[in-house]
Amino acid sequence: RFGLGKNGNPIYPEIFRRPATAAGSSVMAANLIKDGGIIHHPAGGTHHGLRDRASGFCYFNDPVLGIYALLDSGLDRVLYVDIDAHHGDGVQIAFAEDERVLTVSIHQEDLWPKTGAIDDIAGGMARNLPMPGGMHDDEMRFILFEYLIPLGLSVAPQAIVLQCGCDTLAEDPLSRQLLGNQSIWEVVGAMTRLAPRSLVLGGGGYSPYGVARCWSGVWATINGIEIPDVLPITAENILRVIKWAHSRGRQPASELFTTLADPWRGGAIRDEVRDRVKRLRGYGV
């Protein structure tokens, strides 16, 4: 009845404590930034959880609870941006037709839960950009400058909640996207400048090397910390002792141990990407 023990929701010892802590942390974070500021909460981002059941390894939906806390503090204009490889369905469902919250999801078009079609605007308060496999850094930059920034400037949100799942990285086993982490950092840096309050969450990510490097860079970005060309030996040692037994895992390239920033993984902007962004802009705000 509640989706436990099936459909990607395993039963494990911390089945309540872990997601409850993440959910409580998103609520706490929202309360801490009610007067302004940025909080990075990488254990958050469980965007599939539904009101009556677990979904997609998301037992509670902490982005929804964090947004409700922002609304309870008196805000009435929140922008939620989701760059996870999977559609942020639970957040969209929670705020469908709620004029206080605009949800935006950029996701791979053929991945579970296979929702979030470009014409799905959830009563006017959702925008969805399903992307074909093979999205690279230049295409993410194109989306940022041609859609996300103009949208943010138009909405002028009082708060931005950013779900930055990094399962779009090229080394991730669960998507077919080809991003490097620099374009994710670019999105974080740009979007957190568009509102006086930002809650930056984690999300999907199934290569532990990619997750550790990407979210460390997110932390550096929002704190204005320069990212070194080569990691200190203490950081390298942390990455080298990670054990990864995923069935789709593969031995990481040596530079994943010694650096934080990926090389820029660019390319030509495909016509279908241009067409989809143009079509999405047609829905306005």
PDB file of C-alpha atoms in Angstrom:
ATOM      1  CA  ARG A   1       0.000   0.000   0.000  1.00  0.00           C
ATOM      2  CA  PHE A   2       2.772   2.473   0.838  1.00  0.00           C
ATOM      3  CA  GLY A   3       5.341   1.258  -1.714  1.00  0.00           C
ATOM      4  CA  LEU A   4       7.755  -0.125   0.869  1.00  0.00           C
ATOM      5  CA  GLY A   5       9.983  -3.023  -0.099  1.00  0.00           C
ATOM      6  CA  LYS A   6       9.236  -2.738  -3.828  1.00  0.00           C
ATOM      7  CA  ASN A   7       9.557  -0.438  -6.819  1.00  0.00           C
ATOM      8  CA  GLY A   8      12.954   0.916  -5.819  1.00  0.00           C
ATOM      9  CA  ASN A   9      12.101   1.441  -2.151  1.00  0.00           C
ATOM     10  CA  PRO A  10      14.117  -1.162  -0.249  1.00  0.00           C
ATOM     11  CA  ILE A  11      13.627  -1.873   3.422  1.00  0.00           C
ATOM     12  CA  TYR A  12      16.858  -1.179   5.321  1.00  0.00           C
ATOM     13  CA  PRO A  13      17.807  -0.368   8.936  1.00  0.00           C
ATOM     14  CA  GLU A  14      17.649   3.445   8.531  1.00  0.00           C
ATOM     15  CA  ILE A  15      14.429   3.402   6.471  1.00  0.00           C
ATOM     16  CA  PHE A  16      12.840   6.039   8.721  1.00  0.00           C
ATOM     17  CA  ARG A  17      15.786   7.771  10.392  1.00  0.00           C
ATOM     18  CA  ARG A  18      17.732   8.666   7.263  1.00  0.00           C
ATOM     19  CA  PRO A  19      14.892  10.229   5.201  1.00  0.00           C
ATOM     20  CA  ALA A  20      13.329  11.803   8.301  1.00  0.00           C
ATOM     21  CA  THR A  21      16.643  13.509   9.095  1.00  0.00           C
ATOM     22  CA  ALA A  22      16.926  14.780   5.528  1.00  0.00           C
ATOM     23  CA  ALA A  23      13.342  16.043   5.571  1.00  0.00           C
ATOM     24  CA  GLY A  24      13.785  17.736   8.928  1.00  0.00           C
ATOM     25  CA  SER A  25      16.987  19.320   7.659  1.00  0.00           C
ATOM     26  CA  SER A  26      15.199  20.850   4.662  1.00  0.00           C
ATOM     27  CA  VAL A  27      12.557  22.306   6.978  1.00  0.00           C
ATOM     28  CA  MET A  28      15.277  23.612   9.286  1.00  0.00           C
ATOM     29  CA  ALA A  29      17.198  25.060   6.349  1.00  0.00           C
ATOM     30  CA  ALA A  30      14.101  26.894   5.102  1.00  0.00           C
ATOM     31  CA  ASN A  31      13.600  28.407   8.545  1.00  0.00           C
ATOM     32  CA  LEU A  32      17.247  29.481   8.722  1.00  0.00           C
ATOM     33  CA  ILE A  33      17.050  31.401   5.441  1.00  0.00           C
ATOM     34  CA  LYS A  34      13.671  33.044   6.010  1.00  0.00           C
ATOM     35  CA  ASP A  35      15.474  36.388   6.267  1.00  0.00           C
ATOM     36  CA  GLY A  36      17.955  35.605   3.452  1.00  0.00           C
ATOM     37  CA  GLY A  37      21.004  33.494   2.694  1.00  0.00           C
ATOM     38  CA  ILE A  38      22.061  30.236   1.080  1.00  0.00           C
ATOM     39  CA  ILE A  39      22.122  26.754   2.565  1.00  0.00           C
ATOM     40  CA  HIS A  40      23.641  23.682   0.932  1.00  0.00           C
ATOM     41  CA  HIS A  41      21.922  20.493   2.071  1.00  0.00           C
ATOM     42  CA  PRO A  42      23.344  17.619  -0.014  1.00  0.00           C
ATOM     43  CA  ALA A  43      21.381  14.894   1.812  1.00  0.00           C
ATOM     44  CA  GLY A  44      18.162  16.473   0.543  1.00  0.00           C
ATOM     45  CA  GLY A  45      16.628  16.285  -2.913  1.00  0.00           C
ATOM     46  CA  THR A  46      14.337  13.244  -2.559  1.00  0.00           C
ATOM     47  CA  HIS A  47      11.990  14.559  -5.210  1.00  0.00           C
ATOM     48  CA  HIS A  48       9.945  11.437  -6.042  1.00  0.00           C
ATOM     49  CA  GLY A  49       8.270  10.928  -2.668  1.00  0.00           C
ATOM     50  CA  LEU A  50       4.485  11.207  -2.761  1.00  0.00           C
ATOM     51  CA  ARG A  51       1.951  12.181  -0.136  1.00  0.00           C
ATOM     52  CA  ASP A  52       0.695   8.629   0.385  1.00  0.00           C
ATOM     53  CA  ARG A  53       3.646   6.421  -0.561  1.00  0.00           C
ATOM     54  CA  ALA A  54       7.372   6.069  -1.121  1.00  0.00           C
ATOM     55  CA  SER A  55       8.620   6.285  -4.685  1.00  0.00           C
ATOM     56  CA  GLY A  56      12.002   5.906  -6.355  1.00  0.00           C
ATOM     57  CA  PHE A  57      14.043   5.512  -3.146  1.00  0.00           C
ATOM     58  CA  CYS A  58      12.347   8.649  -1.810  1.00  0.00           C
ATOM     59  CA  TYR A  59      10.431   7.871   1.370  1.00  0.00           C
ATOM     60  CA  PHE A  60       9.621  11.492   2.200  1.00  0.00           C
ATOM     61  CA  ASN A  61       9.761  14.435  -0.170  1.00  0.00           C
ATOM     62  CA  ASP A  62      12.083  16.875   1.560  1.00  0.00           C
ATOM     63  CA  PRO A  63      12.017  19.513  -1.236  1.00  0.00           C
ATOM     64  CA  VAL A  64       8.243  19.749  -0.820  1.00  0.00           C
ATOM     65  CA  LEU A  65       8.511  20.063   2.960  1.00  0.00           C
ATOM     66  CA  GLY A  66      11.238  22.678   2.631  1.00  0.00           C
ATOM     67  CA  ILE A  67       9.129  24.690   0.197  1.00  0.00           C
ATOM     68  CA  TYR A  68       6.130  24.487   2.528  1.00  0.00           C
ATOM     69  CA  ALA A  69       8.313  25.846   5.317  1.00  0.00           C
ATOM     70  CA  LEU A  70       9.316  28.770   3.085  1.00  0.00           C
ATOM     71  CA  LEU A  71       5.659  29.440   2.326  1.00  0.00           C
ATOM     72  CA  ASP A  72       4.789  29.217   6.020  1.00  0.00           C
ATOM     73  CA  SER A  73       7.375  31.927   6.697  1.00  0.00           C
ATOM     74  CA  GLY A  74       5.307  34.314   4.590  1.00  0.00           C
ATOM     75  CA  LEU A  75       6.799  33.904   1.103  1.00  0.00           C
ATOM     76  CA  ASP A  76       4.470  33.547  -1.863  1.00  0.00           C
ATOM     77  CA  ARG A  77       6.847  33.309  -4.841  1.00  0.00           C
ATOM     78  CA  VAL A  78       9.166  30.294  -4.847  1.00  0.00           C
ATOM     79  CA  LEU A  79      11.005  28.885  -7.870  1.00  0.00           C
ATOM     80  CA  TYR A  80      11.953  25.219  -7.766  1.00  0.00           C
ATOM     81  CA  VAL A  81      14.575  24.136 -10.325  1.00  0.00           C
ATOM     82  CA  ASP A  82      15.430  20.433 -10.745  1.00  0.00           C
ATOM     83  CA  ILE A  83      18.398  19.357 -12.886  1.00  0.00           C
ATOM     84  CA  ASP A  84      18.395  15.694 -11.855  1.00  0.00           C
ATOM     85  CA  ALA A  85      18.376  13.165 -14.704  1.00  0.00           C
ATOM     86  CA  HIS A  86      14.939  12.012 -13.503  1.00  0.00           C
ATOM     87  CA  HIS A  87      11.770  14.098 -13.584  1.00  0.00           C
ATOM     88  CA  GLY A  88      10.934  15.816 -10.294  1.00  0.00           C
ATOM     89  CA  ASP A  89       7.438  14.358 -10.321  1.00  0.00           C
ATOM     90  CA  GLY A  90       6.680  14.449  -6.602  1.00  0.00           C
ATOM     91  CA  VAL A  91       7.400  18.170  -6.309  1.00  0.00           C
ATOM     92  CA  GLN A  92       5.356  18.978  -9.395  1.00  0.00           C
ATOM     93  CA  ILE A  93       2.408  16.969  -8.087  1.00  0.00           C
ATOM     94  CA  ALA A  94       2.571  18.670  -4.685  1.00  0.00           C
ATOM     95  CA  PHE A  95       2.373  22.176  -6.140  1.00  0.00           C
ATOM     96  CA  ALA A  96       0.250  21.653  -9.248  1.00  0.00           C
ATOM     97  CA  GLU A  97      -1.988  24.704  -9.627  1.00  0.00           C
ATOM     98  CA  ASP A  98      -0.409  26.375  -6.575  1.00  0.00           C
ATOM     99  CA  GLU A  99       0.330  29.879  -7.845  1.00  0.00           C
ATOM    100  CA  ARG A 100       2.960  30.435  -5.159  1.00  0.00           C
ATOM    101  CA  VAL A 101       5.377  27.829  -6.535  1.00  0.00           C
ATOM    102  CA  LEU A 102       6.693  27.365 -10.069  1.00  0.00           C
ATOM    103  CA  THR A 103       8.433  24.028 -10.609  1.00  0.00           C
ATOM    104  CA  VAL A 104      10.965  23.515 -13.413  1.00  0.00           C
ATOM    105  CA  SER A 105      12.436  20.107 -14.242  1.00  0.00           C
ATOM    106  CA  ILE A 106      15.178  19.366 -16.774  1.00  0.00           C
ATOM    107  CA  HIS A 107      15.474  15.605 -17.139  1.00  0.00           C
ATOM    108  CA  GLN A 108      16.311  12.795 -19.551  1.00  0.00           C
ATOM    109  CA  GLU A 109      13.231  12.062 -21.613  1.00  0.00           C
ATOM    110  CA  ASP A 110      13.168   8.251 -21.440  1.00  0.00           C
ATOM    111  CA  LEU A 111      14.130   7.637 -17.809  1.00  0.00           C
ATOM    112  CA  TRP A 112      11.852   6.444 -15.010  1.00  0.00           C
ATOM    113  CA  PRO A 113       9.277   7.687 -13.987  1.00  0.00           C
ATOM    114  CA  LYS A 114       8.762   8.640 -17.644  1.00  0.00           C
ATOM    115  CA  THR A 115       6.678  11.673 -16.747  1.00  0.00           C
ATOM    116  CA  GLY A 116       7.318  15.367 -17.325  1.00  0.00           C
ATOM    117  CA  ALA A 117       6.431  15.805 -20.987  1.00  0.00           C
ATOM    118  CA  ILE A 118       7.143  19.246 -22.379  1.00  0.00           C
ATOM    119  CA  ASP A 119       3.429  20.028 -22.624  1.00  0.00           C
ATOM    120  CA  ASP A 120       2.801  19.050 -18.990  1.00  0.00           C
ATOM    121  CA  ILE A 121       2.404  22.378 -17.188  1.00  0.00           C
ATOM    122  CA  ALA A 122       0.408  21.079 -14.174  1.00  0.00           C
ATOM    123  CA  GLY A 123      -2.311  23.685 -14.142  1.00  0.00           C
ATOM    124  CA  GLY A 124       0.104  26.353 -15.287  1.00  0.00           C
ATOM    125  CA  MET A 125       2.647  26.066 -12.475  1.00  0.00           C
ATOM    126  CA  ALA A 126       5.126  23.559 -13.945  1.00  0.00           C
ATOM    127  CA  ARG A 127       7.643  23.712 -16.747  1.00  0.00           C
ATOM    128  CA  ASN A 128       9.274  20.536 -18.055  1.00  0.00           C
ATOM    129  CA  LEU A 129      12.217  20.164 -20.411  1.00  0.00           C
ATOM    130  CA  PRO A 130      12.763  16.504 -21.307  1.00  0.00           C
ATOM    131  CA  MET A 131      16.211  16.202 -22.863  1.00  0.00           C
ATOM    132  CA  PRO A 132      17.488  13.565 -25.275  1.00  0.00           C
ATOM    133  CA  GLY A 133      20.356  11.362 -24.163  1.00  0.00           C
ATOM    134  CA  GLY A 134      23.826  12.733 -24.819  1.00  0.00           C
ATOM    135  CA  MET A 135      23.312  16.177 -23.265  1.00  0.00           C
ATOM    136  CA  HIS A 136      26.695  17.847 -22.806  1.00  0.00           C
ATOM    137  CA  ASP A 137      28.014  20.932 -21.039  1.00  0.00           C
ATOM    138  CA  ASP A 138      27.405  23.378 -23.883  1.00  0.00           C
ATOM    139  CA  GLU A 139      23.772  22.263 -24.057  1.00  0.00           C
ATOM    140  CA  MET A 140      23.338  22.741 -20.329  1.00  0.00           C
ATOM    141  CA  ARG A 141      24.889  26.200 -20.673  1.00  0.00           C
ATOM    142  CA  PHE A 142      22.480  26.919 -23.544  1.00  0.00           C
ATOM    143  CA  ILE A 143      19.520  25.960 -21.315  1.00  0.00           C
ATOM    144  CA  LEU A 144      20.879  28.090 -18.483  1.00  0.00           C
ATOM    145  CA  PHE A 145      21.298  31.261 -20.521  1.00  0.00           C
ATOM    146  CA  GLU A 146      18.404  30.823 -22.927  1.00  0.00           C
ATOM    147  CA  TYR A 147      15.818  29.619 -20.454  1.00  0.00           C
ATOM    148  CA  LEU A 148      16.641  29.348 -16.740  1.00  0.00           C
ATOM    149  CA  ILE A 149      18.169  32.792 -16.206  1.00  0.00           C
ATOM    150  CA  PRO A 150      15.503  34.643 -18.250  1.00  0.00           C
ATOM    151  CA  LEU A 151      12.820  32.705 -16.375  1.00  0.00           C
ATOM    152  CA  GLY A 152      14.358  33.555 -13.025  1.00  0.00           C
ATOM    153  CA  LEU A 153      14.605  37.229 -13.922  1.00  0.00           C
ATOM    154  CA  SER A 154      10.984  37.229 -15.048  1.00  0.00           C
ATOM    155  CA  VAL A 155       9.651  35.432 -11.971  1.00  0.00           C
ATOM    156  CA  ALA A 156      11.857  37.384  -9.532  1.00  0.00           C
ATOM    157  CA  PRO A 157      11.485  34.664  -6.891  1.00  0.00           C
ATOM    158  CA  GLN A 158      11.737  35.393  -3.204  1.00  0.00           C
ATOM    159  CA  ALA A 159      13.446  32.017  -2.842  1.00  0.00           C
ATOM    160  CA  ILE A 160      14.959  29.402  -5.134  1.00  0.00           C
ATOM    161  CA  VAL A 161      15.079  25.719  -4.240  1.00  0.00           C
ATOM    162  CA  LEU A 162      17.600  23.960  -6.472  1.00  0.00           C
ATOM    163  CA  GLN A 163      17.692  20.182  -6.700  1.00  0.00           C
ATOM    164  CA  CYS A 164      21.100  19.418  -8.199  1.00  0.00           C
ATOM    165  CA  GLY A 165      21.148  15.671  -8.642  1.00  0.00           C
ATOM    166  CA  CYS A 166      24.315  14.755 -10.520  1.00  0.00           C
ATOM    167  CA  ASP A 167      23.211  11.552 -12.244  1.00  0.00           C
ATOM    168  CA  THR A 168      23.612  13.540 -15.470  1.00  0.00           C
ATOM    169  CA  LEU A 169      27.399  13.192 -15.211  1.00  0.00           C
ATOM    170  CA  ALA A 170      29.019  11.179 -17.994  1.00  0.00           C
ATOM    171  CA  GLU A 171      30.359   8.555 -15.575  1.00  0.00           C
ATOM    172  CA  ASP A 172      26.969   7.920 -13.937  1.00  0.00           C
ATOM    173  CA  PRO A 173      25.577   4.435 -14.698  1.00  0.00           C
ATOM    174  CA  LEU A 174      21.856   5.315 -14.623  1.00  0.00           C
ATOM    175  CA  SER A 175      21.574   7.960 -17.329  1.00  0.00           C
ATOM    176  CA  ARG A 176      22.821   8.537 -20.846  1.00  0.00           C
ATOM    177  CA  GLN A 177      23.825  12.151 -20.304  1.00  0.00           C
ATOM    178  CA  LEU A 178      27.380  13.378 -20.779  1.00  0.00           C
ATOM    179  CA  LEU A 179      27.799  16.342 -18.460  1.00  0.00           C
ATOM    180  CA  GLY A 180      30.929  17.310 -16.623  1.00  0.00           C
ATOM    181  CA  ASN A 181      30.577  18.850 -13.206  1.00  0.00           C
ATOM    182  CA  GLN A 182      31.575  22.358 -14.299  1.00  0.00           C
ATOM    183  CA  SER A 183      28.253  22.999 -16.019  1.00  0.00           C
ATOM    184  CA  ILE A 184      26.375  21.908 -12.889  1.00  0.00           C
ATOM    185  CA  TRP A 185      28.439  24.371 -10.853  1.00  0.00           C
ATOM    186  CA  GLU A 186      27.666  27.051 -13.413  1.00  0.00           C
ATOM    187  CA  VAL A 187      23.929  26.486 -12.962  1.00  0.00           C
ATOM    188  CA  VAL A 188      24.273  26.625  -9.171  1.00  0.00           C
ATOM    189  CA  GLY A 189      26.308  29.823  -9.285  1.00  0.00           C
ATOM    190  CA  ALA A 190      23.922  31.569 -11.666  1.00  0.00           C
ATOM    191  CA  MET A 191      20.650  30.522 -10.056  1.00  0.00           C
ATOM    192  CA  THR A 192      21.635  31.304  -6.480  1.00  0.00           C
ATOM    193  CA  ARG A 193      22.325  34.889  -7.558  1.00  0.00           C
ATOM    194  CA  LEU A 194      18.727  35.356  -8.724  1.00  0.00           C
ATOM    195  CA  ALA A 195      17.022  35.323  -5.328  1.00  0.00           C
ATOM    196  CA  PRO A 196      17.754  36.552  -1.799  1.00  0.00           C
ATOM    197  CA  ARG A 197      17.243  33.023  -0.442  1.00  0.00           C
ATOM    198  CA  SER A 198      18.477  29.736  -1.886  1.00  0.00           C
ATOM    199  CA  LEU A 199      18.193  26.165  -0.675  1.00  0.00           C
ATOM    200  CA  VAL A 200      20.613  23.962  -2.638  1.00  0.00           C
ATOM    201  CA  LEU A 201      19.814  20.252  -2.367  1.00  0.00           C
ATOM    202  CA  GLY A 202      21.409  17.037  -3.540  1.00  0.00           C
ATOM    203  CA  GLY A 203      19.484  14.355  -5.402  1.00  0.00           C
ATOM    204  CA  GLY A 204      20.391  11.500  -7.694  1.00  0.00           C
ATOM    205  CA  GLY A 205      23.939  10.371  -8.315  1.00  0.00           C
ATOM    206  CA  TYR A 206      25.105   6.768  -8.576  1.00  0.00           C
ATOM    207  CA  SER A 207      28.850   7.031  -9.075  1.00  0.00           C
ATOM    208  CA  PRO A 208      30.300   7.828  -5.633  1.00  0.00           C
ATOM    209  CA  TYR A 209      33.348   9.451  -7.247  1.00  0.00           C
ATOM    210  CA  GLY A 210      31.172  11.708  -9.385  1.00  0.00           C
ATOM    211  CA  VAL A 211      28.914  12.618  -6.470  1.00  0.00           C
ATOM    212  CA  ALA A 212      31.769  13.435  -4.081  1.00  0.00           C
ATOM    213  CA  ARG A 213      33.568  15.603  -6.634  1.00  0.00           C
ATOM    214  CA  CYS A 214      30.458  17.348  -7.961  1.00  0.00           C
ATOM    215  CA  TRP A 215      28.886  18.243  -4.636  1.00  0.00           C
ATOM    216  CA  SER A 216      32.221  19.348  -3.185  1.00  0.00           C
ATOM    217  CA  GLY A 217      32.357  21.762  -6.113  1.00  0.00           C
ATOM    218  CA  VAL A 218      28.794  22.907  -5.405  1.00  0.00           C
ATOM    219  CA  TRP A 219      29.904  23.746  -1.858  1.00  0.00           C
ATOM    220  CA  ALA A 220      32.909  25.625  -3.223  1.00  0.00           C
ATOM    221  CA  THR A 221      30.763  27.523  -5.722  1.00  0.00           C
ATOM    222  CA  ILE A 222      28.255  28.874  -3.229  1.00  0.00           C
ATOM    223  CA  ASN A 223      31.053  29.800  -0.809  1.00  0.00           C
ATOM    224  CA  GLY A 224      33.288  31.467  -3.397  1.00  0.00           C
ATOM    225  CA  ILE A 225      36.121  29.002  -2.792  1.00  0.00           C
ATOM    226  CA  GLU A 226      38.629  28.534  -5.606  1.00  0.00           C
ATOM    227  CA  ILE A 227      38.770  24.953  -6.880  1.00  0.00           C
ATOM    228  CA  PRO A 228      42.370  23.667  -7.086  1.00  0.00           C
ATOM    229  CA  ASP A 229      43.775  22.121 -10.255  1.00  0.00           C
ATOM    230  CA  VAL A 230      45.055  19.152  -8.252  1.00  0.00           C
ATOM    231  CA  LEU A 231      43.547  17.834  -5.031  1.00  0.00           C
ATOM    232  CA  PRO A 232      45.646  17.662  -1.866  1.00  0.00           C
ATOM    233  CA  ILE A 233      46.744  14.152  -0.969  1.00  0.00           C
ATOM    234  CA  THR A 234      44.257  13.975   1.924  1.00  0.00           C
ATOM    235  CA  ALA A 235      41.327  14.481  -0.462  1.00  0.00           C
ATOM    236  CA  GLU A 236      42.804  12.060  -3.003  1.00  0.00           C
ATOM    237  CA  ASN A 237      43.101   9.400  -0.318  1.00  0.00           C
ATOM    238  CA  ILE A 238      39.422   9.786   0.578  1.00  0.00           C
ATOM    239  CA  LEU A 239      38.410   9.124  -3.029  1.00  0.00           C
ATOM    240  CA  ARG A 240      40.788   6.190  -3.403  1.00  0.00           C
ATOM    241  CA  VAL A 241      39.370   4.265  -0.450  1.00  0.00           C
ATOM    242  CA  ILE A 242      35.802   4.349  -1.772  1.00  0.00           C
ATOM    243  CA  LYS A 243      34.529   0.878  -2.609  1.00  0.00           C
ATOM    244  CA  TRP A 244      31.909   0.704  -5.339  1.00  0.00           C
ATOM    245  CA  ALA A 245      30.160  -2.581  -6.043  1.00  0.00           C
ATOM    246  CA  HIS A 246      27.376  -1.366  -8.340  1.00  0.00           C
ATOM    247  CA  SER A 247      26.517  -3.873 -11.066  1.00  0.00           C
ATOM    248  CA  ARG A 248      26.993  -1.160 -13.692  1.00  0.00           C
ATOM    249  CA  GLY A 249      30.033   0.350 -12.044  1.00  0.00           C
ATOM    250  CA  ARG A 250      33.395   0.565 -13.719  1.00  0.00           C
ATOM    251  CA  GLN A 251      36.909   1.380 -12.650  1.00  0.00           C
ATOM    252  CA  PRO A 252      37.151   5.179 -12.539  1.00  0.00           C
ATOM    253  CA  ALA A 253      39.635   7.124 -14.613  1.00  0.00           C
ATOM    254  CA  SER A 254      42.711   8.131 -12.615  1.00  0.00           C
ATOM    255  CA  GLU A 255      41.880  11.842 -12.819  1.00  0.00           C
ATOM    256  CA  LEU A 256      38.736  11.249 -10.754  1.00  0.00           C
ATOM    257  CA  PHE A 257      41.041  10.649  -7.799  1.00  0.00           C
ATOM    258  CA  THR A 258      43.349  13.617  -8.268  1.00  0.00           C
ATOM    259  CA  THR A 259      41.098  16.463  -9.446  1.00  0.00           C
ATOM    260  CA  LEU A 260      37.770  18.041  -8.547  1.00  0.00           C
ATOM    261  CA  ALA A 261      36.816  19.715 -11.837  1.00  0.00           C
ATOM    262  CA  ASP A 262      36.038  17.709 -14.953  1.00  0.00           C
ATOM    263  CA  PRO A 263      37.265  19.002 -18.300  1.00  0.00           C
ATOM    264  CA  TRP A 264      34.527  20.941 -20.103  1.00  0.00           C
ATOM    265  CA  ARG A 265      32.537  18.385 -22.105  1.00  0.00           C
ATOM    266  CA  GLY A 266      31.092  20.483 -24.889  1.00  0.00           C
ATOM    267  CA  GLY A 267      29.807  20.121 -28.408  1.00  0.00           C
ATOM    268  CA  ALA A 268      27.328  21.493 -30.916  1.00  0.00           C
ATOM    269  CA  ILE A 269      23.852  22.445 -29.726  1.00  0.00           C
ATOM    270  CA  ARG A 270      21.519  19.965 -31.389  1.00  0.00           C
ATOM    271  CA  ASP A 271      18.512  21.271 -33.310  1.00  0.00           C
ATOM    272  CA  GLU A 272      16.119  19.265 -31.162  1.00  0.00           C
ATOM    273  CA  VAL A 273      17.505  20.920 -28.045  1.00  0.00           C
ATOM    274  CA  ARG A 274      17.074  24.389 -29.558  1.00  0.00           C
ATOM    275  CA  ASP A 275      13.545  23.504 -30.649  1.00  0.00           C
ATOM    276  CA  ARG A 276      12.533  22.220 -27.220  1.00  0.00           C
ATOM    277  CA  VAL A 277      13.849  25.283 -25.409  1.00  0.00           C
ATOM    278  CA  LYS A 278      12.038  27.537 -27.869  1.00  0.00           C
ATOM    279  CA  ARG A 279       8.840  25.573 -27.384  1.00  0.00           C
ATOM    280  CA  LEU A 280       9.152  25.715 -23.606  1.00  0.00           C
ATOM    281  CA  ARG A 281       9.670  29.466 -23.688  1.00  0.00           C
ATOM    282  CA  GLY A 282       6.361  29.662 -25.506  1.00  0.00           C
ATOM    283  CA  TYR A 283       4.586  28.632 -22.308  1.00  0.00           C
ATOM    284  CA  GLY A 284       5.784  31.801 -20.590  1.00  0.00           C
ATOM    285  CA  VAL A 285       5.889  32.032 -16.790  1.00  0.00           C
TER     286      VAL A 285
END
